[in-house]
Short mmCIF file of C-alpha atoms in Angstrom, two decimals:
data_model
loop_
_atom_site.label_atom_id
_atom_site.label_comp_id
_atom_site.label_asym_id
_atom_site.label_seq_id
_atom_site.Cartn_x
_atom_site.Cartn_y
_atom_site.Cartn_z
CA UNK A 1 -107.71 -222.18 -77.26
CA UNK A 2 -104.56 -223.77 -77.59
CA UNK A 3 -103.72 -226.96 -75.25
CA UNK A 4 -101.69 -226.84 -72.24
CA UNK A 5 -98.07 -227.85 -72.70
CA UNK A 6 -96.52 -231.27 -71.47
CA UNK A 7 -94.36 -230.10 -68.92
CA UNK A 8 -93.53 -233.08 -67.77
CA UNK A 9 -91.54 -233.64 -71.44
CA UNK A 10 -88.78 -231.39 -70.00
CA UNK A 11 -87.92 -234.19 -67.68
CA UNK A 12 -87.26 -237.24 -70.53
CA UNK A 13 -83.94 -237.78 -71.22
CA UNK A 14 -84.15 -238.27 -74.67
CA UNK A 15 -83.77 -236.49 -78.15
CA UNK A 16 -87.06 -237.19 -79.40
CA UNK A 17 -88.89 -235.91 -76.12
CA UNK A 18 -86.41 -232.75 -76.73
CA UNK A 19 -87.53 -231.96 -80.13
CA UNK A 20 -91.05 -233.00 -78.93
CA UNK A 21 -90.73 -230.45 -76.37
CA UNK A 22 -89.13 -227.76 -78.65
CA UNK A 23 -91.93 -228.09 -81.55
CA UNK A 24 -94.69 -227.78 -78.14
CA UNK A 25 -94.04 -224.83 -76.67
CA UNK A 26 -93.21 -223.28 -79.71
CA UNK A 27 -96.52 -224.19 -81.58
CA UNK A 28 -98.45 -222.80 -77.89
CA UNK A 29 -96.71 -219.35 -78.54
CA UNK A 30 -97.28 -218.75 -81.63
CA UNK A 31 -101.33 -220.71 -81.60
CA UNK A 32 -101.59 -218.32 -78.26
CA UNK A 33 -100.92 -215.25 -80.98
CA UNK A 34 -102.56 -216.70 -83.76
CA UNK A 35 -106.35 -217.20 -81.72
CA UNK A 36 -106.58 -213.38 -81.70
CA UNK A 37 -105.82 -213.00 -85.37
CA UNK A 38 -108.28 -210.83 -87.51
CA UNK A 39 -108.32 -210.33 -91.60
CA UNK A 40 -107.17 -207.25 -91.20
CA UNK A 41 -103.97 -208.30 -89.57
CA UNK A 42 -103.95 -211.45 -92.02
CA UNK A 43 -103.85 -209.70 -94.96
CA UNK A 44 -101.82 -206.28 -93.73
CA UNK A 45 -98.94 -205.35 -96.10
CA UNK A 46 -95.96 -204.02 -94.26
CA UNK A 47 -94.96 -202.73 -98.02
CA UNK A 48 -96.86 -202.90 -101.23
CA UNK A 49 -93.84 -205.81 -102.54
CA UNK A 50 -94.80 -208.21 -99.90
CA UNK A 51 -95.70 -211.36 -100.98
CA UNK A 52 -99.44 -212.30 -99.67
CA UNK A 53 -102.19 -215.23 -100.41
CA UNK A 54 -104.24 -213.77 -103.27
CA UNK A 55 -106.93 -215.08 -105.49
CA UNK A 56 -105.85 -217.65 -108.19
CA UNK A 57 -105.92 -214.64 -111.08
CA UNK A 58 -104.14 -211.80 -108.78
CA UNK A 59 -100.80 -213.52 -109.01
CA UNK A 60 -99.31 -211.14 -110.78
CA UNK A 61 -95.30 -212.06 -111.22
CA UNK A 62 -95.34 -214.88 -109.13
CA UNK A 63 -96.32 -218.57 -108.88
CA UNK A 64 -99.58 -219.85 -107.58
CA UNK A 65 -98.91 -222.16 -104.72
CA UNK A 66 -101.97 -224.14 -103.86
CA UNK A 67 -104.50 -225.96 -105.30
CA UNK A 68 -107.91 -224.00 -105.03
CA UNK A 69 -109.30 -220.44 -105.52
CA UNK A 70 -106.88 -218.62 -103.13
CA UNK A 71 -103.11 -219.22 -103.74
CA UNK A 72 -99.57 -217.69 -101.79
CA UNK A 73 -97.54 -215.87 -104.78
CA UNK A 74 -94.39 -218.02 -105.04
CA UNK A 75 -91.51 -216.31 -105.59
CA UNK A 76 -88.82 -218.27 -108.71
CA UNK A 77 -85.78 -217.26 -106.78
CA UNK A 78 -85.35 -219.98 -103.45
CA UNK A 79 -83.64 -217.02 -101.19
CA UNK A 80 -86.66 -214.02 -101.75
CA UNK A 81 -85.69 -212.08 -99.03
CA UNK A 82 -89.19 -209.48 -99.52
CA UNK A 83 -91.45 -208.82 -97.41
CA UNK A 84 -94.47 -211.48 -96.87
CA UNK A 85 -97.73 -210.71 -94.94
CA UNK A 86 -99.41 -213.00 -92.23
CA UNK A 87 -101.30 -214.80 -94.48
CA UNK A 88 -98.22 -216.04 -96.49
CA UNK A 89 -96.01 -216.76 -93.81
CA UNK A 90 -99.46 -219.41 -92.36
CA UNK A 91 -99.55 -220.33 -95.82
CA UNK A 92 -96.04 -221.72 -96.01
CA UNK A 93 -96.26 -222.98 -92.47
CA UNK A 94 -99.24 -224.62 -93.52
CA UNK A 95 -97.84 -226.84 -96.95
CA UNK A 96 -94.59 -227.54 -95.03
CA UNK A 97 -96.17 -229.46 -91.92
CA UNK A 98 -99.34 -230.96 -94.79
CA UNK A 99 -96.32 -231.81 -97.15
CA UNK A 100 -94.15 -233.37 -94.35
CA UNK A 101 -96.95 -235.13 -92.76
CA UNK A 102 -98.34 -236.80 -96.32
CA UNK A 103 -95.01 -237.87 -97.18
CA UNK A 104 -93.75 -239.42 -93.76
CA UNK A 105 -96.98 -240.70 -91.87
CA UNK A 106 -99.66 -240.46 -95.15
CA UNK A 107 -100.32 -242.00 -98.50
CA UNK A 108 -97.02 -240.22 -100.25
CA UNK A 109 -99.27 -238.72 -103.14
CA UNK A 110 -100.35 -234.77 -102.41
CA UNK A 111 -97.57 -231.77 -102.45
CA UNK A 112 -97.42 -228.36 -101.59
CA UNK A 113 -98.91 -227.23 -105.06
CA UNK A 114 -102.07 -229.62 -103.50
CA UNK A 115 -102.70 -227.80 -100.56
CA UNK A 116 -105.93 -225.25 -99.88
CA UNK A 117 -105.40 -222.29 -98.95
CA UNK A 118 -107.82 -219.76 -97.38
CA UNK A 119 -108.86 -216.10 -97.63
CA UNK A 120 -109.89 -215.38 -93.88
CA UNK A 121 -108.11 -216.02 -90.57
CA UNK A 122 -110.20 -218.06 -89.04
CA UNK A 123 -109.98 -220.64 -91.33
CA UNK A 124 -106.52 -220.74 -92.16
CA UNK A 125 -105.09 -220.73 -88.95
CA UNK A 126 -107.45 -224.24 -88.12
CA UNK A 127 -106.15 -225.46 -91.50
CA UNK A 128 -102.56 -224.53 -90.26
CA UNK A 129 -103.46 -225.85 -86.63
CA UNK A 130 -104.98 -229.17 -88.25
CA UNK A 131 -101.67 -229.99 -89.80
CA UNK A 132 -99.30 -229.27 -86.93
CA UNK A 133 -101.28 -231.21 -84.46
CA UNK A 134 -101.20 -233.77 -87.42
CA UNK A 135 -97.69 -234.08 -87.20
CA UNK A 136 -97.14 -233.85 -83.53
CA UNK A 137 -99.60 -236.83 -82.79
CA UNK A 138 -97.59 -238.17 -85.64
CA UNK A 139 -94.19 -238.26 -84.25
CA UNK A 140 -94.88 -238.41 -80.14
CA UNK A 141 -95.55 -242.29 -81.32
CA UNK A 142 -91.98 -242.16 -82.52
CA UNK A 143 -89.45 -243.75 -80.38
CA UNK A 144 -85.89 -242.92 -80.41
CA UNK A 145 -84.76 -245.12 -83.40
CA UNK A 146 -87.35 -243.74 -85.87
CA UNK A 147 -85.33 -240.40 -84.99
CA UNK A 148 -81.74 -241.83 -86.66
CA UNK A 149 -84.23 -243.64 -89.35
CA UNK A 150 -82.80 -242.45 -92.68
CA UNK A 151 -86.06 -241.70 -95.58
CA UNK A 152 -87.91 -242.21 -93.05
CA UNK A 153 -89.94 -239.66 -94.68
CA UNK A 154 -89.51 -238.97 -98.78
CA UNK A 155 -91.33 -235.72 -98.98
CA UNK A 156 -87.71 -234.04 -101.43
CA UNK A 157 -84.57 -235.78 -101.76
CA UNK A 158 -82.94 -233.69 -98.51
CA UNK A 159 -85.50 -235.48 -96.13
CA UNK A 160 -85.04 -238.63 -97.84
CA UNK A 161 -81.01 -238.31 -97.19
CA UNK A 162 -80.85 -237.85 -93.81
CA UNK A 163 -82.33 -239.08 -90.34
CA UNK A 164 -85.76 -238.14 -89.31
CA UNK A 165 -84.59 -236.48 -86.26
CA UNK A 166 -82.87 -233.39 -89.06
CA UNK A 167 -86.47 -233.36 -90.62
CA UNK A 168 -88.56 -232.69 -86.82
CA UNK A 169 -85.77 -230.08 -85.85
CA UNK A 170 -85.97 -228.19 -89.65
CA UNK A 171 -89.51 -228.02 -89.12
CA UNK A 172 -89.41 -226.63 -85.26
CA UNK A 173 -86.85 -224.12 -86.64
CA UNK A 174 -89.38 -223.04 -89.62
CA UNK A 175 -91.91 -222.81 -86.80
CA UNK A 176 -89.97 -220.95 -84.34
CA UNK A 177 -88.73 -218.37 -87.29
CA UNK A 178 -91.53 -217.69 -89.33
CA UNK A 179 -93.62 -217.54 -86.18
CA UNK A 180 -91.46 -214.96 -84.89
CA UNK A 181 -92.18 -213.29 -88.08
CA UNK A 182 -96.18 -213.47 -87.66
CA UNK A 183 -95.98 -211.97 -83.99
CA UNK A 184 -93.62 -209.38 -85.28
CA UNK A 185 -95.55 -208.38 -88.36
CA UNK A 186 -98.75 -208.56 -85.60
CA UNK A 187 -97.46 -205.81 -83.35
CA UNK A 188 -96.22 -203.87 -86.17
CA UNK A 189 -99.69 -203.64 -87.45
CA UNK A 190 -100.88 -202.80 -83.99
CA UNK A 191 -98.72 -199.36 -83.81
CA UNK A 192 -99.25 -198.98 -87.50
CA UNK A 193 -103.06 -198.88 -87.40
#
């Protein structure tokens, strides 16, 4: 069950409680949608192109991204506008917030290509919960000047360029959109099946 929001973060007048606040209620939405998640709705193809988490040797055209048996195909062109399933769009959640977090608050020595990824549900939405409740505790210790702190973390040369605070917000926006994406492709399945 997902934790209660902090209300009471809608009342500090400050950017870092707003983005706070933002990346909160987003991340209860979409864990709210995610507790009910089954493999069926994981794995569920809205077309037979959509990229998906697949064993290491089912690839097929694309890139392995992660580090153990079960990988996300990774397309070579940055804007792949295709189709994704469930299970890829928690899969990319998942290495941004790991990725962010190792390279900001961590030891600044795993990647995306280092993450595990999982072939069930269950298990990868704790994996993706695990690393965005990582991050949050990380940056509610932040006070306002870590938020104009340039490199404050080095995880590619745009986060090392610019404050921290454009770093929190890109993630709440990759949040908020591919989470829209997941409840989406989770009522589509619904009237599909």
């Amino acid at each position: 069950m997902p934790e209660a929001f902090d209300w009471d973060i809608l009342h500090r007048p400050s950017a870092m409680a707003m983005v706070r606040g933002q990346l909160g209620f987003s991340w209860m939405v979409l864990s709210g949608r995610l507790a009910q998640l089954t493999d069926e709705q994981y794995f569920w193809r809205p077309s037979s192109e959509a990229l998906t988490v697949v064993r290491r040797h089912y690839t097929g055209r694309f890139r392995p991204l992660g580090s153990g048996e079960w990988v996300a195909q990774w397309p070579d062109e940055p804007d792949h506008r295709g189709p994704r399933t469930i299970a890829w769009l928690i899969a990319h959640l998942t290495e941004m917030f790991f990725e962010r977090w190792e390279w900001t608050f961590g030891e600044s020595r795993q990647g995306r290509a280092d993450i595990t990824l999982h072939g069930n549900a269950r298990d990868a939405v704790a994996w993706l919960t695990y690393w965005v409740e990582a991050w949050q505790d990380a940056i509610a210790g932040l006070d306002e000047d870590a938020a104009m702190t340039i490199g404050l973390s080095q995880a590619n040369e745009l986060d090392a360029a610019e404050p921290f605070g454009h770093v929190v917000l890109r993630l709440n926006r990759e949040l908020i959109h591919h989470g829209s994406e997941i409840m989406t492709l989770q009522d589509l399945y619904a009237v599909a099946a």
